[in-house]
Amino acid sequence: MSNHAGSLTRNEILSQPEVWGRALRRLDESGWAQFPDTCPRGPGLLIGAGTSLYLARILAHVGRAVSGEALFAVPPSDILVAGEDYTAGKKPWSMGISRSGTTTETVRALGLLRDWFSEDTYALTCHSEAEMAKHATATLAVDEAAEASVVMTRSFTTMLLAMSRWIFRLHSKKELLAAQEKLEEVGGGLMDRLAADAAEAVKRFTPGHIVTFGQGAYYGLACEVALKVKEMAILPSEPFHTLEYRHGPKSIAGEETLIIALMSDRGRELEAAVLKEMRALGARVWAIAESAQGLTEDHADLVTELGTGLPEFARLPLVLPALHLYGLELALSRGQDPDNPKNLTQVVTL
Ligand code: F1P
């Protein structure tokens, strides 16, 4: 392994607040002109693979909560294999989500949806010139978040920011729009502390496997964190809706288990009760929450308090950097090079 193992990925992780700020300013100055300023009609299909599927899950949740419209996160493979099941009944609009814009399954699925329905086909990407955009009537692109790394970090959080901003704009969510404008400053101020917590987590825990917890919009984030750990550190990891872990999966909880709990504001008490039960079974717990208040060592071994003061749907991108850094540091501690992850390529082309 080189002395600089992971440096490419680390720089992309650390650049997040600045890239969020740049993307947001560019979109607000000139970017929205190419994108619809009215809500597409009917149910929406958000199509993405891997990290982009988890992004679709978060966006479907946030979009549904804000608009009241039915939104579904769908892997492109399911459009190829069982597309009729998603398109029976009301005509859907669809959005392909892909950092590269060249993932074969996503490009094909969006092409099929365009052929079936001829319009209302959008793209969300970091490569505005790539193939996927050719199947879209409009493209929401954040090329400033494009990455050289295989592992997706800032591309995920910046696409999340851009698409949720579009949703907030369509529904005039002024408070959420204003809060997003603070992410660069708040995130920049937090980064050192998040890096210190990630390093502390690597020092304290030697997990045999990791489980990640999240409810609501946090579930998609939990899926993404589990994937980061797998991709970078080559460690088994599984996401769960926090309270679901009681219903069977806890049978494997024990001293080898590290639980990374992404805590919501609304579900705090319900989620804290699960953490307490899992601590009692011997699992180690790292909780990431807006406020550490009321979380004792009975609930968690380590608590990262974000303390952003921002509303929940606006601050979601800020939950990730500590865990990106954890995946990276854990990988290095296990002799892996996160810049060259095992068995992976930047894009899956078939
Ligand atoms: C998505 C993706 C990544 C994954 C892998 C291959 O690509 O599945 O999530 O890490 O390395 O590509 P994209 O469609 O968003 O470009």
Tab-separated table of C-alpha atoms and ligand atoms in Angstrom:
chain	number	residue	atom	x	y	z
A	1	MET	CA	0.000	0.000	0.000
A	2	SER	CA	1.418	3.456	-0.891
A	3	ASN	CA	2.076	6.192	1.699
A	4	HIS	CA	-0.718	8.128	0.119
A	5	ALA	CA	-3.328	5.377	0.273
A	6	GLY	CA	-6.764	6.933	0.513
A	7	SER	CA	-5.597	10.505	-0.146
A	8	LEU	CA	-7.760	10.921	-3.234
A	9	THR	CA	-10.913	9.797	-1.411
A	10	ARG	CA	-9.998	11.789	1.714
A	11	ASN	CA	-9.655	15.018	-0.281
A	12	GLU	CA	-13.025	14.450	-1.930
A	13	ILE	CA	-14.653	13.781	1.456
A	14	LEU	CA	-13.135	16.899	3.018
A	15	SER	CA	-14.116	19.086	0.056
A	16	GLN	CA	-17.834	18.492	0.662
A	17	PRO	CA	-18.907	21.754	2.362
A	18	GLU	CA	-17.095	23.867	-0.218
A	19	VAL	CA	-18.537	21.860	-3.134
A	20	TRP	CA	-22.059	22.111	-1.658
A	21	GLY	CA	-21.668	25.897	-1.487
A	22	ARG	CA	-20.411	26.161	-5.065
A	23	ALA	CA	-23.119	23.902	-6.502
A	24	LEU	CA	-25.872	25.725	-4.665
A	25	ARG	CA	-24.719	29.188	-5.740
A	26	ARG	CA	-24.379	28.115	-9.379
A	27	LEU	CA	-27.806	26.460	-9.385
A	28	ASP	CA	-29.470	29.506	-7.823
A	29	GLU	CA	-27.699	31.914	-10.189
A	30	SER	CA	-28.310	30.104	-13.451
A	31	GLY	CA	-28.977	26.382	-13.011
A	32	TRP	CA	-32.726	26.231	-12.502
A	33	ALA	CA	-33.580	27.786	-15.863
A	34	GLN	CA	-33.125	24.405	-17.585
A	35	PHE	CA	-35.218	22.542	-15.051
A	36	PRO	CA	-39.040	22.488	-14.613
A	37	ASP	CA	-40.505	25.009	-12.198
A	38	THR	CA	-43.754	23.110	-11.769
A	39	CYS	CA	-44.286	19.702	-10.182
A	40	PRO	CA	-44.355	16.794	-12.614
A	41	ARG	CA	-47.731	15.058	-12.504
A	42	GLY	CA	-48.463	11.547	-11.252
A	43	PRO	CA	-46.326	9.174	-9.215
A	44	GLY	CA	-42.556	9.471	-9.624
A	45	LEU	CA	-39.983	6.710	-10.123
A	46	LEU	CA	-36.481	7.551	-8.893
A	47	ILE	CA	-34.111	5.116	-10.587
A	48	GLY	CA	-30.563	4.472	-9.366
A	49	ALA	CA	-28.048	1.692	-8.734
A	50	GLY	CA	-25.805	1.197	-5.687
A	51	THR	CA	-25.204	4.479	-3.873
A	52	SER	CA	-27.577	6.147	-6.325
A	53	LEU	CA	-30.372	3.764	-5.236
A	54	TYR	CA	-29.863	4.796	-1.618
A	55	LEU	CA	-29.959	8.414	-2.677
A	56	ALA	CA	-33.242	7.641	-4.458
A	57	ARG	CA	-34.614	6.188	-1.191
A	58	ILE	CA	-33.859	9.362	0.755
A	59	LEU	CA	-35.252	11.588	-1.987
A	60	ALA	CA	-38.410	9.491	-2.294
A	61	HIS	CA	-38.949	9.878	1.443
A	62	VAL	CA	-38.276	13.617	1.576
A	63	GLY	CA	-40.188	14.273	-1.661
A	64	ARG	CA	-43.215	12.328	-0.466
A	65	ALA	CA	-43.224	14.141	2.871
A	66	VAL	CA	-42.976	17.580	1.255
A	67	SER	CA	-45.275	17.064	-1.762
A	68	GLY	CA	-47.726	14.383	-0.627
A	69	GLU	CA	-47.149	12.673	-4.005
A	70	ALA	CA	-46.263	8.994	-4.351
A	71	LEU	CA	-42.537	8.542	-5.063
A	72	PHE	CA	-40.771	5.218	-5.423
A	73	ALA	CA	-37.060	4.399	-5.321
A	74	VAL	CA	-36.418	1.659	-7.860
A	75	PRO	CA	-33.219	-0.086	-8.963
A	76	PRO	CA	-32.889	0.151	-12.767
A	77	SER	CA	-32.637	-3.631	-12.941
A	78	ASP	CA	-36.236	-3.846	-11.724
A	79	ILE	CA	-37.399	-1.637	-14.605
A	80	LEU	CA	-35.574	-3.995	-16.976
A	81	VAL	CA	-36.950	-7.144	-15.345
A	82	ALA	CA	-40.386	-6.107	-14.045
A	83	GLY	CA	-41.025	-2.613	-15.436
A	84	GLU	CA	-44.741	-3.262	-16.072
A	85	ASP	CA	-45.295	-3.735	-12.345
A	86	TYR	CA	-44.115	-0.168	-11.668
A	87	THR	CA	-45.932	1.455	-14.537
A	88	ALA	CA	-49.373	-0.168	-14.323
A	89	GLY	CA	-52.147	2.383	-13.736
A	90	LYS	CA	-51.304	6.082	-13.552
A	91	LYS	CA	-48.578	7.272	-15.892
A	92	PRO	CA	-45.428	7.964	-13.857
A	93	TRP	CA	-42.711	10.543	-14.338
A	94	SER	CA	-39.185	9.273	-13.815
A	95	MET	CA	-35.712	10.411	-12.911
A	96	GLY	CA	-32.481	8.524	-13.550
A	97	ILE	CA	-29.943	9.093	-10.779
A	98	SER	CA	-26.316	8.315	-11.619
A	99	ARG	CA	-23.031	9.996	-10.707
A	100	SER	CA	-21.442	8.866	-13.953
A	101	GLY	CA	-24.522	9.001	-16.155
A	102	THR	CA	-23.149	5.898	-17.883
A	103	THR	CA	-24.250	2.953	-15.689
A	104	THR	CA	-25.684	0.647	-18.342
A	105	GLU	CA	-28.747	-0.511	-16.394
A	106	THR	CA	-29.742	3.037	-15.421
A	107	VAL	CA	-29.289	4.389	-18.954
A	108	ARG	CA	-31.349	1.496	-20.380
A	109	ALA	CA	-34.099	1.836	-17.775
A	110	LEU	CA	-34.469	5.568	-18.391
A	111	GLY	CA	-34.497	4.962	-22.158
A	112	LEU	CA	-37.294	2.413	-21.719
A	113	LEU	CA	-39.338	4.759	-19.536
A	114	ARG	CA	-38.915	7.517	-22.111
A	115	ASP	CA	-40.028	5.166	-24.903
A	116	TRP	CA	-43.046	4.043	-22.877
A	117	PHE	CA	-44.162	7.500	-21.765
A	118	SER	CA	-42.362	9.872	-24.165
A	119	GLU	CA	-41.978	12.794	-21.723
A	120	ASP	CA	-41.361	13.762	-18.072
A	121	THR	CA	-38.059	11.911	-17.953
A	122	TYR	CA	-35.332	13.620	-15.908
A	123	ALA	CA	-31.708	12.985	-15.007
A	124	LEU	CA	-29.723	13.747	-11.829
A	125	THR	CA	-25.970	13.386	-12.334
A	126	CYS	CA	-22.437	14.734	-11.899
A	127	HIS	CA	-21.712	14.342	-15.626
A	128	SER	CA	-24.102	16.524	-17.597
A	129	GLU	CA	-22.666	15.426	-20.950
A	130	ALA	CA	-22.909	11.676	-20.326
A	131	GLU	CA	-25.241	9.241	-22.031
A	132	MET	CA	-28.063	9.231	-19.445
A	133	ALA	CA	-28.841	12.903	-20.082
A	134	LYS	CA	-29.682	12.065	-23.706
A	135	HIS	CA	-32.740	10.151	-22.473
A	136	ALA	CA	-33.927	13.042	-20.304
A	137	THR	CA	-36.102	16.011	-21.132
A	138	ALA	CA	-34.216	17.970	-18.442
A	139	THR	CA	-31.019	17.295	-16.478
A	140	LEU	CA	-30.156	18.460	-12.986
A	141	ALA	CA	-26.368	18.332	-12.991
A	142	VAL	CA	-23.809	19.043	-10.270
A	143	ASP	CA	-20.622	18.589	-12.274
A	144	GLU	CA	-18.649	20.348	-9.513
A	145	ALA	CA	-19.144	17.206	-7.369
A	146	ALA	CA	-17.710	14.759	-9.952
A	147	GLU	CA	-15.096	12.439	-8.448
A	148	ALA	CA	-11.921	10.635	-9.442
A	149	SER	CA	-12.503	8.029	-6.685
A	150	VAL	CA	-14.378	4.802	-7.239
A	151	VAL	CA	-16.253	5.240	-3.959
A	152	MET	CA	-19.020	7.865	-4.066
A	153	THR	CA	-18.896	10.480	-1.298
A	154	ARG	CA	-19.373	14.134	-2.263
A	155	SER	CA	-21.308	13.159	-5.388
A	156	PHE	CA	-23.933	11.546	-3.121
A	157	THR	CA	-24.329	14.463	-0.722
A	158	THR	CA	-24.246	17.104	-3.465
A	159	MET	CA	-26.863	15.322	-5.613
A	160	LEU	CA	-28.955	14.970	-2.425
A	161	LEU	CA	-28.651	18.694	-1.793
A	162	ALA	CA	-29.507	19.666	-5.381
A	163	MET	CA	-32.534	17.418	-5.809
A	164	SER	CA	-33.967	18.224	-2.385
A	165	ARG	CA	-33.501	21.928	-3.200
A	166	TRP	CA	-35.568	21.443	-6.340
A	167	ILE	CA	-38.318	19.798	-4.249
A	168	PHE	CA	-38.202	22.594	-1.644
A	169	ARG	CA	-38.369	25.222	-4.423
A	170	LEU	CA	-41.392	23.594	-6.073
A	171	HIS	CA	-43.210	23.614	-2.743
A	172	SER	CA	-41.965	27.021	-1.529
A	173	LYS	CA	-40.312	25.623	1.592
A	174	LYS	CA	-38.575	28.869	2.519
A	175	GLU	CA	-37.194	27.736	5.859
A	176	LEU	CA	-35.605	24.629	4.326
A	177	LEU	CA	-34.181	26.605	1.402
A	178	ALA	CA	-32.612	29.146	3.767
A	179	ALA	CA	-31.201	26.368	5.970
A	180	GLN	CA	-29.515	24.710	2.966
A	181	GLU	CA	-27.627	27.951	2.371
A	182	LYS	CA	-25.955	27.501	5.775
A	183	LEU	CA	-24.654	24.001	5.052
A	184	GLU	CA	-21.310	25.155	3.661
A	185	GLU	CA	-20.485	27.249	6.715
A	186	VAL	CA	-21.887	24.825	9.294
A	187	GLY	CA	-20.268	21.830	7.570
A	188	GLY	CA	-16.913	23.614	7.237
A	189	GLY	CA	-16.968	24.395	10.965
A	190	LEU	CA	-17.787	20.794	11.887
A	191	MET	CA	-15.291	18.894	9.747
A	192	ASP	CA	-12.379	18.769	12.259
A	193	ARG	CA	-14.638	17.485	15.017
A	194	LEU	CA	-16.190	14.865	12.732
A	195	ALA	CA	-12.718	13.688	11.688
A	196	ALA	CA	-11.713	13.419	15.364
A	197	ASP	CA	-14.823	11.334	16.140
A	198	ALA	CA	-14.160	9.061	13.158
A	199	ALA	CA	-10.593	8.497	14.360
A	200	GLU	CA	-11.873	7.864	17.900
A	201	ALA	CA	-14.369	5.286	16.582
A	202	VAL	CA	-11.576	3.439	14.763
A	203	LYS	CA	-9.510	3.432	17.983
A	204	ARG	CA	-12.348	2.293	20.262
A	205	PHE	CA	-14.109	-0.352	18.217
A	206	THR	CA	-12.814	-3.495	16.536
A	207	PRO	CA	-16.014	-4.780	14.966
A	208	GLY	CA	-16.511	-8.196	13.441
A	209	HIS	CA	-19.505	-6.742	11.624
A	210	ILE	CA	-21.336	-3.444	11.490
A	211	VAL	CA	-25.031	-2.685	11.440
A	212	THR	CA	-26.380	0.746	10.624
A	213	PHE	CA	-29.667	2.126	11.926
A	214	GLY	CA	-32.006	4.815	10.616
A	215	GLN	CA	-35.731	5.527	10.396
A	216	GLY	CA	-37.573	7.694	7.851
A	217	ALA	CA	-35.179	9.568	5.561
A	218	TYR	CA	-32.311	8.241	7.693
A	219	TYR	CA	-32.904	4.702	6.451
A	220	GLY	CA	-31.483	5.561	3.011
A	221	LEU	CA	-28.517	7.176	4.771
A	222	ALA	CA	-28.047	4.017	6.858
A	223	CYS	CA	-28.018	1.953	3.628
A	224	GLU	CA	-25.345	4.242	2.219
A	225	VAL	CA	-23.175	4.063	5.356
A	226	ALA	CA	-23.341	0.253	5.290
A	227	LEU	CA	-22.253	0.304	1.638
A	228	LYS	CA	-19.332	2.668	2.382
A	229	VAL	CA	-18.042	0.340	5.099
A	230	LYS	CA	-18.333	-2.640	2.754
A	231	GLU	CA	-16.699	-0.912	-0.203
A	232	MET	CA	-13.834	0.773	1.634
A	233	ALA	CA	-13.091	-1.459	4.642
A	234	ILE	CA	-14.286	-4.796	3.198
A	235	LEU	CA	-16.265	-5.548	6.348
A	236	PRO	CA	-19.729	-7.163	6.470
A	237	SER	CA	-22.307	-4.466	7.168
A	238	GLU	CA	-26.082	-4.328	7.017
A	239	PRO	CA	-28.606	-1.497	7.299
A	240	PHE	CA	-31.838	-1.690	9.297
A	241	HIS	CA	-34.772	0.481	10.222
A	242	THR	CA	-33.741	1.020	13.847
A	243	LEU	CA	-36.771	-0.556	15.523
A	244	GLU	CA	-36.790	-3.428	13.021
A	245	TYR	CA	-33.562	-4.740	14.522
A	246	ARG	CA	-35.583	-6.076	17.456
A	247	HIS	CA	-37.604	-8.268	15.127
A	248	GLY	CA	-35.110	-11.046	14.499
A	249	PRO	CA	-31.789	-9.472	13.447
A	250	LYS	CA	-30.804	-8.858	17.095
A	251	SER	CA	-30.150	-12.584	17.341
A	252	ILE	CA	-26.647	-11.906	16.026
A	253	ALA	CA	-25.991	-8.847	18.236
A	254	GLY	CA	-23.066	-9.232	20.595
A	255	GLU	CA	-19.619	-7.926	21.405
A	256	GLU	CA	-18.514	-8.234	17.775
A	257	THR	CA	-21.330	-5.920	16.669
A	258	LEU	CA	-20.828	-2.227	16.105
A	259	ILE	CA	-24.110	-0.359	15.694
A	260	ILE	CA	-23.872	2.985	13.928
A	261	ALA	CA	-27.139	4.699	14.808
A	262	LEU	CA	-28.295	7.695	12.765
A	263	MET	CA	-30.831	9.241	15.117
A	264	SER	CA	-33.821	11.273	14.015
A	265	ASP	CA	-35.271	14.168	15.997
A	266	ARG	CA	-38.842	12.883	16.008
A	267	GLY	CA	-38.040	9.251	16.811
A	268	ARG	CA	-35.366	9.940	19.400
A	269	GLU	CA	-36.957	8.257	22.401
A	270	LEU	CA	-38.096	5.180	20.482
A	271	GLU	CA	-34.679	4.823	18.865
A	272	ALA	CA	-32.759	5.416	22.132
A	273	ALA	CA	-34.721	2.567	23.755
A	274	VAL	CA	-33.466	0.156	21.068
A	275	LEU	CA	-29.882	1.314	21.576
A	276	LYS	CA	-30.168	0.676	25.311
A	277	GLU	CA	-31.440	-2.854	24.698
A	278	MET	CA	-28.611	-3.594	22.251
A	279	ARG	CA	-25.962	-2.205	24.633
A	280	ALA	CA	-27.353	-4.593	27.255
A	281	LEU	CA	-26.793	-7.465	24.777
A	282	GLY	CA	-23.132	-6.454	24.545
A	283	ALA	CA	-23.202	-4.576	21.210
A	284	ARG	CA	-21.094	-1.443	20.914
A	285	VAL	CA	-22.931	1.686	19.787
A	286	TRP	CA	-21.899	4.877	18.001
A	287	ALA	CA	-24.796	7.329	17.833
A	288	ILE	CA	-24.906	10.333	15.500
A	289	ALA	CA	-27.556	12.827	16.589
A	290	GLU	CA	-28.390	16.508	16.360
A	291	SER	CA	-28.287	16.650	20.167
A	292	ALA	CA	-26.562	14.362	22.661
A	293	GLN	CA	-28.987	15.317	25.415
A	294	GLY	CA	-30.331	12.321	27.327
A	295	LEU	CA	-27.974	9.844	25.652
A	296	THR	CA	-25.942	8.142	28.368
A	297	GLU	CA	-23.397	5.336	28.304
A	298	ASP	CA	-26.348	2.960	28.658
A	299	HIS	CA	-27.314	3.985	25.105
A	300	ALA	CA	-24.007	4.560	23.341
A	301	ASP	CA	-20.240	4.194	23.752
A	302	LEU	CA	-19.673	7.224	21.558
A	303	VAL	CA	-22.015	10.058	20.590
A	304	THR	CA	-21.350	12.512	17.775
A	305	GLU	CA	-23.443	15.587	18.386
A	306	LEU	CA	-23.986	17.529	15.174
A	307	GLY	CA	-25.553	20.577	16.895
A	308	THR	CA	-26.281	22.281	13.570
A	309	GLY	CA	-29.494	24.040	14.586
A	310	LEU	CA	-30.810	23.291	11.075
A	311	PRO	CA	-34.115	21.555	10.276
A	312	GLU	CA	-33.849	17.829	9.692
A	313	PHE	CA	-34.587	17.592	5.924
A	314	ALA	CA	-32.095	20.375	5.187
A	315	ARG	CA	-29.202	18.959	7.198
A	316	LEU	CA	-29.227	15.368	5.896
A	317	PRO	CA	-25.995	15.791	3.831
A	318	LEU	CA	-24.182	16.686	7.081
A	319	VAL	CA	-24.815	13.260	8.597
A	320	LEU	CA	-22.492	11.600	6.090
A	321	PRO	CA	-18.964	13.123	6.289
A	322	ALA	CA	-18.133	11.629	9.740
A	323	LEU	CA	-19.082	8.204	8.395
A	324	HIS	CA	-17.249	8.691	5.094
A	325	LEU	CA	-14.163	9.447	7.183
A	326	TYR	CA	-14.836	6.454	9.417
A	327	GLY	CA	-15.052	4.129	6.393
A	328	LEU	CA	-11.795	5.558	5.100
A	329	GLU	CA	-9.886	5.331	8.411
A	330	LEU	CA	-11.261	1.881	9.153
A	331	ALA	CA	-10.121	0.728	5.702
A	332	LEU	CA	-6.605	2.073	6.278
A	333	SER	CA	-6.454	0.428	9.723
A	334	ARG	CA	-7.361	-2.890	8.047
A	335	GLY	CA	-4.653	-2.554	5.396
A	336	GLN	CA	-7.044	-1.598	2.584
A	337	ASP	CA	-6.539	1.267	0.155
A	338	PRO	CA	-9.875	3.120	-0.196
A	339	ASP	CA	-8.620	4.678	-3.453
A	340	ASN	CA	-8.420	1.186	-4.950
A	341	PRO	CA	-11.361	-0.735	-3.507
A	342	LYS	CA	-11.429	-4.468	-4.012
A	343	ASN	CA	-13.461	-5.842	-6.944
A	344	LEU	CA	-14.975	-2.437	-7.806
A	345	THR	CA	-14.903	-0.054	-10.747
A	346	GLN	CA	-16.294	3.485	-10.947
A	347	VAL	CA	-19.078	2.415	-13.257
A	348	VAL	CA	-20.764	-0.884	-13.956
A	349	THR	CA	-21.020	-1.141	-17.737
A	350	LEU	CA	-22.420	-4.270	-19.287
B	1	F1P	C1	-23.284	3.719	-9.065
B	1	F1P	C2	-22.359	2.598	-8.581
B	1	F1P	C3	-21.700	2.970	-7.260
B	1	F1P	C4	-20.780	1.895	-6.737
B	1	F1P	C5	-19.932	1.175	-7.799
B	1	F1P	C6	-20.448	1.217	-9.190
B	1	F1P	O1	-22.863	4.381	-10.170
B	1	F1P	O2	-23.178	1.455	-8.435
B	1	F1P	O3	-22.656	3.208	-6.253
B	1	F1P	O4	-19.951	2.444	-5.748
B	1	F1P	O5	-18.590	1.503	-7.748
B	1	F1P	O6	-21.321	2.319	-9.492
B	1	F1P	P1	-23.583	5.612	-10.815
B	1	F1P	O7	-24.698	5.067	-11.698
B	1	F1P	O8	-24.137	6.494	-9.745
B	1	F1P	O9	-22.519	6.288	-11.629
